[in-house]
């Protein structure tokens, strides 16, 4: 595996590769969720590039950029074990220029839910991904459904900017107790981890209600909110795959999402039904 930190070196190395390239963009502190994306990419492509970059432009001024978990050595080991070809760990000063055109994520989809609480977040995500896509020119790029709104917004830019790559959404990986894996879970103590289970349990309840024939969004959201008590809930939402709110669940085209605070840690989770 090559560990590369400069764009110039990466471009030179990529020139020597013949075949399909899978890109897995991450912010590091790699866990089993990331590993599932990496394994899928390794299986589906001739070469896999994993990027580890804590992207400053997708954090709001009051967010956890400085204390975001970092584990460079661990990340190298994980990538090595997964048979990654290139681990790309660029420096922010190489990625960004003083004066550069900005991308604005479309308001309809990017100003709601995550975008309402984190205004500008998706602009930063698209800004860095546009760069990664141009540097790596991947055949496919792998994203977790855990960040469902991100998947929809990235698919949108690829389609509307006619970008020559395929976006591959990957299933959410959970702990045995249901907690969705997240780098931010390290902020939780044991008691908070138990409280955090309320998110996945509320979604399980939603799934069971739907299986029993309840399709009314308000009724489902009400039951979810009961389970989420007493957490501070940011949103419970039921949307279609284009992120339009729906009053009735339509099977194969619905996403049920929740965002809530456990202590100071903001967690998100969702199910696709
Ligand atoms: P992050 O490092 O948090 O930016 O995540 C990098 C990628 O891993 C994103 O596409 C996430 O959606 C994905 N990811 C994070 N956690 C999980 C998980 N529990 N299951 C599947 N994918 C995940």
Coordinates of C-alpha atoms and ligand atoms in Angstrom, one line a residue:
X1 CA 0.0 0.0 0.0
X2 CA 1.2 3.5 -0.8
X3 CA 0.6 6.2 1.8
X4 CA 0.6 9.5 -0.1
X5 CA 0.2 13.0 1.3
X6 CA 0.7 15.3 -1.8
X7 CA -1.6 15.7 -4.7
X8 CA 1.3 15.8 -7.1
X9 CA 2.6 12.4 -5.9
X10 CA -0.9 10.9 -6.0
X11 CA -1.5 12.0 -9.6
X12 CA 1.9 10.6 -10.6
X13 CA 1.1 7.3 -8.9
X14 CA -2.4 7.0 -10.4
X15 CA -1.0 7.4 -13.9
X16 CA 0.7 4.1 -13.5
X17 CA -2.5 2.2 -12.7
X18 CA -4.5 0.5 -15.4
X19 CA -8.0 -0.4 -14.5
X20 CA -11.0 0.7 -12.5
X21 CA -10.6 2.8 -9.4
X22 CA -12.8 2.9 -6.3
X23 CA -12.6 5.9 -4.1
X24 CA -13.7 5.8 -0.4
X25 CA -13.7 9.3 1.0
X26 CA -13.5 9.4 4.9
X27 CA -12.5 11.6 7.7
X28 CA -10.5 8.8 9.3
X29 CA -10.7 7.2 12.8
X30 CA -11.7 4.3 10.6
X31 CA -14.3 1.8 12.1
X32 CA -16.3 -1.2 10.8
X33 CA -18.7 1.2 8.9
X34 CA -15.8 2.6 6.9
X35 CA -14.3 -0.9 6.5
X36 CA -17.5 -2.2 4.8
X37 CA -17.2 0.6 2.2
X38 CA -13.5 -0.2 1.7
X39 CA -14.2 -3.9 1.3
X40 CA -16.9 -3.3 -1.2
X41 CA -14.6 -1.0 -3.2
X42 CA -11.8 -3.6 -3.1
X43 CA -14.2 -6.2 -4.4
X44 CA -15.7 -4.2 -7.2
X45 CA -12.6 -2.4 -8.5
X46 CA -9.1 -3.1 -9.7
X47 CA -7.7 -0.4 -7.3
X48 CA -9.0 1.3 -4.2
X49 CA -8.0 4.7 -3.0
X50 CA -9.1 5.7 0.6
X51 CA -8.9 9.3 1.5
X52 CA -8.5 10.4 5.1
X53 CA -9.1 14.1 5.4
X54 CA -10.8 16.0 8.2
X55 CA -12.3 18.5 5.9
X56 CA -12.4 21.9 7.6
X57 CA -14.9 23.4 5.2
X58 CA -17.7 21.1 6.2
X59 CA -17.5 22.0 9.9
X60 CA -19.4 25.0 11.3
X61 CA -17.5 27.4 13.5
X62 CA -19.0 26.0 16.7
X63 CA -18.5 22.4 15.7
X64 CA -15.9 19.8 16.8
X65 CA -13.2 20.3 14.1
X66 CA -10.4 20.6 16.6
X67 CA -11.4 17.6 18.7
X68 CA -12.6 15.4 15.9
X69 CA -11.1 11.9 16.6
X70 CA -7.9 11.2 14.7
X71 CA -6.0 8.0 14.5
X72 CA -3.5 8.1 11.6
X73 CA -1.5 5.0 12.6
X74 CA -4.7 2.9 13.2
X75 CA -6.1 4.1 9.8
X76 CA -2.9 2.9 8.1
X77 CA -3.2 -0.5 9.7
X78 CA -6.9 -0.9 8.7
X79 CA -6.2 0.1 5.1
X80 CA -3.3 -2.2 4.9
X81 CA -5.3 -5.1 6.2
X82 CA -8.1 -4.3 3.8
X83 CA -5.7 -4.4 0.9
X84 CA -6.2 -0.8 -0.1
X85 CA -3.8 0.3 -2.8
X86 CA -3.5 4.0 -1.9
X87 CA -4.1 5.8 1.3
X88 CA -4.3 9.5 0.6
X89 CA -3.9 11.8 3.5
X90 CA -3.6 15.4 2.2
X91 CA -2.9 18.5 4.1
X92 CA -5.6 21.2 4.2
X93 CA -3.2 23.8 2.8
X94 CA -2.7 21.7 -0.3
X95 CA -6.4 21.1 -0.9
X96 CA -7.6 24.7 -0.6
X97 CA -6.6 27.9 -2.4
X98 CA -7.1 31.5 -1.2
X99 CA -9.4 32.3 -4.1
X100 CA -11.5 29.6 -5.5
X101 CA -15.0 29.1 -7.0
X102 CA -17.4 27.8 -4.5
X103 CA -20.1 25.2 -4.9
X104 CA -23.5 25.8 -3.4
X105 CA -25.5 22.6 -2.6
X106 CA -29.1 23.0 -4.0
X107 CA -31.2 24.7 -1.3
X108 CA -34.2 22.4 -1.7
X109 CA -32.3 19.4 -0.5
X110 CA -29.4 20.9 1.4
X111 CA -31.2 23.5 3.6
X112 CA -33.4 21.0 5.4
X113 CA -32.7 18.4 8.2
X114 CA -28.9 18.2 8.5
X115 CA -28.6 21.4 6.4
X116 CA -31.0 23.3 8.7
X117 CA -28.9 22.6 11.8
X118 CA -25.6 22.7 10.0
X119 CA -26.0 25.5 7.3
X120 CA -23.2 25.4 4.8
X121 CA -22.2 21.8 5.8
X122 CA -23.1 20.3 2.4
X123 CA -21.4 23.1 0.5
X124 CA -18.2 22.1 2.3
X125 CA -18.8 18.4 1.5
X126 CA -19.3 19.1 -2.2
X127 CA -16.4 21.5 -2.3
X128 CA -14.0 18.8 -1.1
X129 CA -15.5 15.9 -3.0
X130 CA -15.3 17.8 -6.3
X131 CA -11.6 18.1 -5.6
X132 CA -11.2 14.4 -4.7
X133 CA -13.2 13.4 -7.8
X134 CA -11.0 15.5 -10.0
X135 CA -7.7 14.4 -8.4
X136 CA -8.5 10.7 -8.3
X137 CA -10.9 10.4 -11.3
X138 CA -12.5 7.3 -9.7
X139 CA -14.8 4.9 -11.6
X140 CA -16.9 4.5 -8.5
X141 CA -17.1 6.3 -5.1
X142 CA -18.5 4.7 -2.0
X143 CA -20.7 6.4 0.5
X144 CA -22.6 5.1 3.6
X145 CA -26.4 5.4 3.8
X146 CA -25.7 6.5 7.4
X147 CA -25.3 9.9 5.8
X148 CA -28.4 9.5 3.7
X149 CA -28.8 13.2 2.9
X150 CA -25.2 13.3 1.8
X151 CA -25.8 10.4 -0.6
X152 CA -28.7 12.2 -2.2
X153 CA -26.8 15.5 -2.5
X154 CA -23.7 13.8 -3.9
X155 CA -25.8 11.9 -6.4
X156 CA -27.3 15.2 -7.4
X157 CA -24.0 16.9 -8.2
X158 CA -22.7 13.9 -10.1
X159 CA -25.9 13.9 -12.2
X160 CA -26.1 17.7 -12.7
X161 CA -22.4 18.3 -13.4
X162 CA -22.3 15.2 -15.6
X163 CA -19.4 13.8 -13.6
X164 CA -18.1 10.6 -15.0
X165 CA -18.4 8.3 -12.0
X166 CA -20.9 6.0 -10.2
X167 CA -22.0 6.7 -6.7
X168 CA -22.4 3.5 -4.7
X169 CA -24.5 3.8 -1.5
X170 CA -23.6 1.2 1.2
X171 CA -25.6 -0.2 4.0
X172 CA -25.3 1.1 7.6
X173 CA -23.1 -1.0 9.8
X174 CA -24.3 -1.3 13.5
X175 CA -23.0 -2.6 16.8
X176 CA -24.8 -5.8 17.9
X177 CA -27.1 -3.7 20.1
X178 CA -28.2 -1.6 17.1
X179 CA -26.1 1.5 17.6
X180 CA -25.0 2.8 14.2
X181 CA -21.2 3.0 14.1
X182 CA -19.8 6.5 14.0
X183 CA -16.4 8.1 14.7
X184 CA -18.3 10.4 17.1
X185 CA -19.3 7.4 19.3
X186 CA -16.0 7.8 21.1
X187 CA -17.4 10.9 22.7
X188 CA -20.0 8.7 24.5
X189 CA -19.5 7.2 27.9
X190 CA -21.2 3.9 28.8
X191 CA -24.4 5.5 30.1
X192 CA -24.6 7.7 27.1
X193 CA -24.1 4.7 24.8
X194 CA -27.3 3.2 26.3
X195 CA -29.2 6.4 25.8
X196 CA -27.9 6.5 22.2
X197 CA -29.7 3.2 21.6
X198 CA -33.0 5.2 21.6
X199 CA -32.2 6.3 18.0
X200 CA -31.9 2.8 16.5
X201 CA -34.8 1.6 18.7
X202 CA -37.1 4.4 17.5
X203 CA -36.2 3.3 13.9
X204 CA -36.8 -0.3 14.7
X205 CA -40.2 0.7 16.0
X206 CA -40.9 2.6 12.8
X207 CA -39.9 -0.4 10.8
X208 CA -42.2 -2.7 12.8
X209 CA -45.1 -0.3 12.5
X210 CA -44.7 -0.3 8.8
X211 CA -44.5 -4.1 8.7
X212 CA -47.8 -4.2 10.5
X213 CA -49.4 -1.9 7.9
X214 CA -49.0 1.6 9.5
X215 CA -48.1 3.9 6.6
X216 CA -49.1 7.3 8.1
X217 CA -46.0 9.4 8.6
X218 CA -47.4 11.4 11.5
X219 CA -48.5 8.3 13.4
X220 CA -45.0 6.7 13.0
X221 CA -43.2 9.9 14.0
X222 CA -45.3 10.2 17.1
X223 CA -44.4 6.6 18.2
X224 CA -40.7 7.3 17.5
X225 CA -40.7 10.5 19.5
X226 CA -42.1 8.5 22.5
X227 CA -39.1 6.2 22.4
X228 CA -36.6 9.0 21.9
X229 CA -37.8 10.8 25.1
X230 CA -36.1 12.4 27.1
X231 CA -33.4 13.0 24.5
X232 CA -33.2 16.4 22.8
X233 CA -34.4 15.6 19.4
X234 CA -33.2 17.7 16.4
X235 CA -35.6 16.1 13.9
X236 CA -37.6 13.0 13.1
X237 CA -38.4 12.9 9.4
X238 CA -40.0 10.7 6.8
X239 CA -38.9 11.5 3.2
X240 CA -38.7 9.9 -0.2
X241 CA -35.4 9.1 -1.8
X242 CA -35.2 12.7 -3.2
X243 CA -35.7 14.0 0.4
X244 CA -39.2 15.3 -0.1
X245 CA -41.3 15.0 3.1
X246 CA -44.0 12.4 2.6
X247 CA -47.3 12.0 4.5
X248 CA -47.5 8.3 3.7
X249 CA -44.7 5.7 3.6
X250 CA -44.2 4.3 0.1
X251 CA -42.3 1.0 0.3
X252 CA -38.9 0.9 -1.6
X253 CA -38.9 4.7 -1.8
X254 CA -38.8 6.0 1.8
X255 CA -36.2 7.0 4.3
X256 CA -36.9 7.5 8.0
X257 CA -34.4 9.7 9.7
X258 CA -33.6 10.8 13.2
X259 CA -31.1 13.3 14.7
X260 CA -30.8 13.7 18.5
X261 CA -28.4 14.9 21.1
X262 CA -26.9 12.5 23.7
X263 CA -25.2 14.9 26.1
X264 CA -23.4 17.2 23.8
X265 CA -22.9 14.7 21.0
X266 CA -25.2 15.0 18.1
X267 CA -26.1 11.6 16.5
X268 CA -27.9 10.7 13.3
X269 CA -29.4 7.4 12.1
X270 CA -31.9 6.3 9.5
X271 CA -33.5 3.3 7.8
X272 CA -34.4 2.9 4.2
X273 CA -37.8 1.2 3.6
Ligands
LIG1 P1 -16.9 9.9 7.8 O1 -15.5 9.5 8.1 O2 -17.8 10.0 9.0 O3 -17.0 11.2 7.0 O4 -17.6 8.8 6.9 C1 -17.0 8.4 5.7 C2 -18.0 7.5 5.0 O5 -18.3 6.3 5.8 C3 -19.3 8.2 4.7 O6 -19.7 7.9 3.4 C4 -20.2 7.6 5.8 O7 -21.6 7.6 5.4 C5 -19.7 6.2 5.9 N1 -20.1 5.6 7.2 C6 -19.9 6.2 8.4 N2 -20.4 5.4 9.4 C7 -21.0 4.3 8.7 C8 -21.7 3.2 9.2 N3 -22.0 3.0 10.4 N4 -22.1 2.3 8.2 C9 -21.9 2.6 6.9 N5 -21.2 3.6 6.4 C10 -20.8 4.5 7.3

